[in-house]
Coordinates of C-alpha atoms in Angstrom, one line a residue:
D530 CA 0.0 0.4 0.0
L531 CA 1.4 3.4 -0.4
I532 CA 0.2 5.8 2.4
M533 CA -0.9 9.3 2.7
R534 CA -0.6 10.8 5.8
H535 CA -3.0 13.5 6.8
E536 CA -3.5 15.3 10.2
I537 CA -6.5 14.4 12.0
E538 CA -8.9 17.4 12.7
F539 CA -11.8 17.5 14.7
V540 CA -14.8 19.7 13.9
E541 CA -17.4 20.9 16.5
L542 CA -20.0 22.7 14.0
Q543 CA -22.1 23.3 16.9
K544 CA -21.6 23.1 20.9
T545 CA -25.0 20.7 22.2
N546 CA -25.5 20.1 25.9
L547 CA -26.8 16.0 25.9
D548 CA -27.4 16.0 29.3
G549 CA -30.9 13.9 29.7
Y550 CA -30.2 12.5 25.7
T551 CA -30.8 8.9 24.4
L552 CA -27.7 8.3 22.5
I553 CA -28.2 5.7 19.7
E554 CA -25.1 4.1 18.7
G555 CA -24.4 3.0 15.0
F556 CA -21.1 1.7 14.7
P557 CA -20.4 -0.4 11.2
G558 CA -19.8 -4.1 12.8
M559 CA -20.8 -7.3 10.9
G560 CA -22.9 -6.5 7.6
L561 CA -22.8 -2.9 8.4
V562 CA -26.2 -3.3 10.2
G563 CA -25.4 -0.8 12.8
T564 CA -24.1 1.6 10.3
I565 CA -27.3 1.3 7.6
A566 CA -30.2 1.3 10.6
A567 CA -28.4 4.5 12.4
K568 CA -28.4 6.2 8.8
Y569 CA -32.1 5.2 8.0
L570 CA -33.1 6.6 11.2
V571 CA -31.3 10.0 10.5
E572 CA -32.8 10.0 7.2
K573 CA -36.7 9.4 8.6
H574 CA -36.5 11.9 11.4
N575 CA -39.8 13.5 10.5
Y576 CA -41.1 9.9 12.0
I577 CA -39.7 10.1 14.9
D578 CA -41.5 12.1 17.8
K579 CA -40.2 15.5 18.0
E580 CA -40.5 15.6 21.7
K581 CA -37.7 12.5 21.9
D582 CA -34.7 14.0 22.6
L583 CA -32.0 12.0 20.7
A584 CA -28.6 12.1 19.7
F585 CA -26.4 9.6 17.2
M586 CA -22.8 8.2 17.4
V587 CA -21.9 6.9 14.3
G588 CA -18.9 5.9 12.1
L589 CA -20.5 7.2 8.8
S590 CA -18.7 9.3 6.0
S591 CA -22.2 11.0 4.4
S592 CA -22.1 14.3 3.9
S593 CA -26.1 14.0 4.4
L594 CA -25.4 13.4 8.1
Y595 CA -24.8 16.6 9.0
E596 CA -28.5 18.2 7.2
T597 CA -30.5 16.6 10.3
K598 CA -32.1 18.1 13.5
F599 CA -30.3 15.6 16.1
P600 CA -27.3 16.1 17.5
I601 CA -24.3 13.7 15.3
I602 CA -21.2 12.1 17.0
N603 CA -19.3 11.5 14.0
L604 CA -16.3 8.9 14.6
A605 CA -15.4 8.3 11.5
Y606 CA -13.3 9.9 8.4
R607 CA -14.8 12.2 5.9
L608 CA -15.1 11.5 2.8
E609 CA -13.8 15.0 1.8
S610 CA -9.9 13.6 3.5
E611 CA -10.6 10.3 1.5
G612 CA -11.0 12.4 -1.7
T613 CA -8.3 14.9 -1.5
A614 CA -6.2 11.9 -0.3
A615 CA -6.7 10.1 -3.5
A616 CA -6.4 13.3 -5.8
E617 CA -3.5 14.8 -4.2
F618 CA -1.7 11.3 -4.5
A619 CA -2.6 10.5 -8.2
A620 CA -1.2 14.4 -9.3
N621 CA 1.9 14.6 -6.9
E622 CA 3.2 11.2 -6.8
L623 CA 1.9 9.7 -10.1
G624 CA 2.0 12.9 -12.0
V625 CA -1.6 11.9 -13.3
K626 CA -3.2 14.9 -15.5
T627 CA -6.6 13.4 -16.2
M628 CA -8.6 11.1 -14.1
G629 CA -11.2 9.0 -14.9
I630 CA -13.8 8.4 -12.0
I631 CA -16.1 5.4 -11.3
V632 CA -18.4 5.1 -8.4
A633 CA -21.9 3.8 -7.4
N634 CA -25.0 6.3 -8.3
T635 CA -25.6 6.2 -4.3
D636 CA -25.0 9.0 -1.6
F637 CA -21.8 7.4 -0.8
G638 CA -20.2 7.1 -4.2
G639 CA -21.7 10.6 -5.0
T640 CA -20.0 12.4 -2.1
L641 CA -16.8 10.5 -3.0
D642 CA -16.6 11.4 -6.7
T643 CA -17.2 14.9 -5.8
Y644 CA -14.5 15.7 -3.4
V645 CA -12.0 13.4 -5.6
S646 CA -12.9 15.5 -8.7
K647 CA -13.1 19.1 -6.9
Y648 CA -9.9 18.5 -5.4
F649 CA -8.0 17.3 -8.4
N650 CA -9.4 19.8 -10.6
S651 CA -8.4 22.4 -8.3
I652 CA -5.0 21.6 -8.6
G653 CA -5.1 21.7 -12.4
G654 CA -6.0 18.3 -13.5
K655 CA -9.2 17.0 -15.5
S656 CA -11.2 14.3 -14.3
F657 CA -14.5 12.6 -16.2
S658 CA -17.0 11.0 -13.9
E659 CA -19.6 7.9 -14.4
R660 CA -22.0 6.8 -11.8
I661 CA -23.2 3.2 -12.3
K662 CA -26.0 1.2 -10.4
Y663 CA -24.6 -0.1 -7.2
N664 CA -25.8 -3.4 -8.4
E665 CA -24.8 -3.3 -12.2
P666 CA -23.6 -6.6 -13.7
N667 CA -22.2 -5.0 -16.5
P668 CA -20.5 -2.0 -16.2
D669 CA -18.8 -2.3 -19.8
T670 CA -20.7 1.4 -21.1
S671 CA -19.4 3.3 -18.2
V672 CA -15.8 1.7 -18.7
L673 CA -16.0 2.7 -22.4
K674 CA -17.1 6.0 -22.1
I675 CA -14.3 6.7 -19.6
L676 CA -11.6 5.2 -21.6
Q677 CA -13.2 7.5 -24.5
N678 CA -11.3 10.4 -22.6
K679 CA -8.0 8.6 -22.8
P680 CA -7.3 9.3 -18.7
D681 CA -3.9 8.9 -17.4
A682 CA -5.7 7.0 -14.5
I683 CA -8.7 5.6 -13.0
Y684 CA -10.1 6.0 -9.6
I685 CA -12.7 3.2 -8.4
Q686 CA -15.1 3.3 -6.0
N687 CA -14.0 -0.6 -4.9
D688 CA -17.1 -1.7 -2.9
I689 CA -19.2 -1.6 -6.1
P690 CA -20.0 -5.1 -6.8
A691 CA -18.7 -4.9 -10.6
M692 CA -15.4 -4.0 -9.3
A693 CA -13.6 -7.0 -10.3
A694 CA -15.6 -7.0 -13.7
I695 CA -14.3 -3.1 -14.2
L696 CA -10.7 -4.2 -13.7
R697 CA -10.9 -7.7 -15.8
R698 CA -12.9 -4.9 -18.5
L699 CA -9.8 -2.6 -18.3
S700 CA -7.3 -5.6 -18.6
Q701 CA -9.1 -7.2 -21.7
M702 CA -9.3 -3.5 -23.4
G703 CA -5.2 -3.3 -23.0
Y704 CA -5.6 0.1 -20.5
E705 CA -2.2 0.7 -19.3
G706 CA -2.7 3.6 -17.2
K707 CA -3.0 3.8 -13.4
R708 CA -6.0 2.3 -11.4
L709 CA -6.6 3.2 -8.3
V710 CA -9.1 2.2 -5.3
Y711 CA -9.3 3.2 -1.5
Y712 CA -8.7 1.3 1.4
G713 CA -11.2 -1.9 0.7
G714 CA -8.9 -2.2 -2.5
R715 CA -6.8 -4.7 -0.2
D716 CA -9.8 -7.3 0.2
Q717 CA -8.9 -10.8 -1.0
S718 CA -12.3 -11.4 -2.6
L719 CA -11.8 -8.6 -5.4
I720 CA -8.2 -10.4 -5.7
D721 CA -9.7 -13.4 -5.9
G722 CA -12.4 -12.2 -8.5
A723 CA -10.4 -9.7 -10.5
G724 CA -7.4 -12.6 -10.6
E725 CA -4.3 -10.8 -12.5
A726 CA -6.3 -7.6 -13.4
A727 CA -5.9 -6.7 -9.7
E728 CA -2.4 -6.4 -9.7
S729 CA -0.5 -3.5 -9.4
L730 CA -3.4 -1.2 -8.1
Y731 CA -2.6 1.8 -6.1
V732 CA -4.3 2.0 -2.6
P733 CA -4.0 5.7 -1.1
W734 CA -5.3 5.8 2.2
V735 CA -5.8 8.5 4.8
I736 CA -3.9 7.5 8.2
S737 CA -2.8 9.7 11.1
D738 CA 0.7 9.4 12.6
Q739 CA -0.5 10.1 16.0
S740 CA -0.3 7.4 18.6
S741 CA -1.4 6.8 21.8
E742 CA -1.6 4.2 25.0
E743 CA -5.2 3.2 24.4
R744 CA -4.2 2.7 20.5
E745 CA -1.4 0.4 21.5
K746 CA -3.3 -1.4 23.7
F747 CA -6.1 -1.8 21.4
I748 CA -3.8 -3.3 18.9
Q749 CA -2.3 -5.5 20.9
S750 CA -5.6 -6.9 22.3
F751 CA -7.0 -7.4 18.5
K752 CA -3.7 -9.3 17.7
T753 CA -3.6 -11.3 20.2
L754 CA -7.2 -12.0 19.8
Y755 CA -7.6 -12.5 16.3
D756 CA -4.2 -13.2 15.4
K757 CA -3.9 -10.3 12.5
D758 CA -3.4 -6.9 12.6
P759 CA -6.2 -4.3 12.8
F760 CA -8.0 -2.9 9.8
V761 CA -8.9 0.4 9.5
T762 CA -12.6 -0.5 10.3
A763 CA -12.1 -2.2 13.2
Y764 CA -11.2 0.9 15.1
F765 CA -14.9 2.1 14.1
T766 CA -16.8 -0.9 15.9
Y767 CA -17.7 -1.1 19.4
D768 CA -14.5 -2.7 20.6
G769 CA -12.3 0.1 18.7
V770 CA -14.4 2.9 20.5

């Protein structure tokens, strides 16, 4: 992996006294059930009793979370950081001038696309985006549209189910440019599905240089229990927090 190091920033949008509030935790555990349930409750807030004092502690990245009447404590990184890190790495480390972007046509994918393209264009690059249906079985049309612009690199949202198919198609069409994905590109299932087409992927990732006694204790406990290093999402779950 190639790591982009960015400082962690704590942003307090509004001071709120949560005394007497019911705190709903929605961390992304197995199957992202907590994440999905918390996001659903936030989005459907009009159906919740307005007299209830609720606050949410979540591990989400969607910018839409900040457009709610409920206090939100967001423990996850913002997609702005992920997008700018990828764009900065492509431009400064790989010398990319033109970049194709393939994401899912979802809130998550749209937000990621916005910040990758916005920052990349602001530092002198030129980007072309394609948003596909999350469960799109045949991504050929989007791949062809991106390739028509002859990009130096292509950035792909890795949790699209068709990602392995996208990588294979790029390989079959002889694409020799750089291919970037975010942290989930390390997933073994992607490598198994894409085969040789998954070779030489760049995985820029946002990470902090800061350490603490609690962090080191968590890492050692995780390694003792699971016999492997914790992946980044391990920190967003109940044990991590």
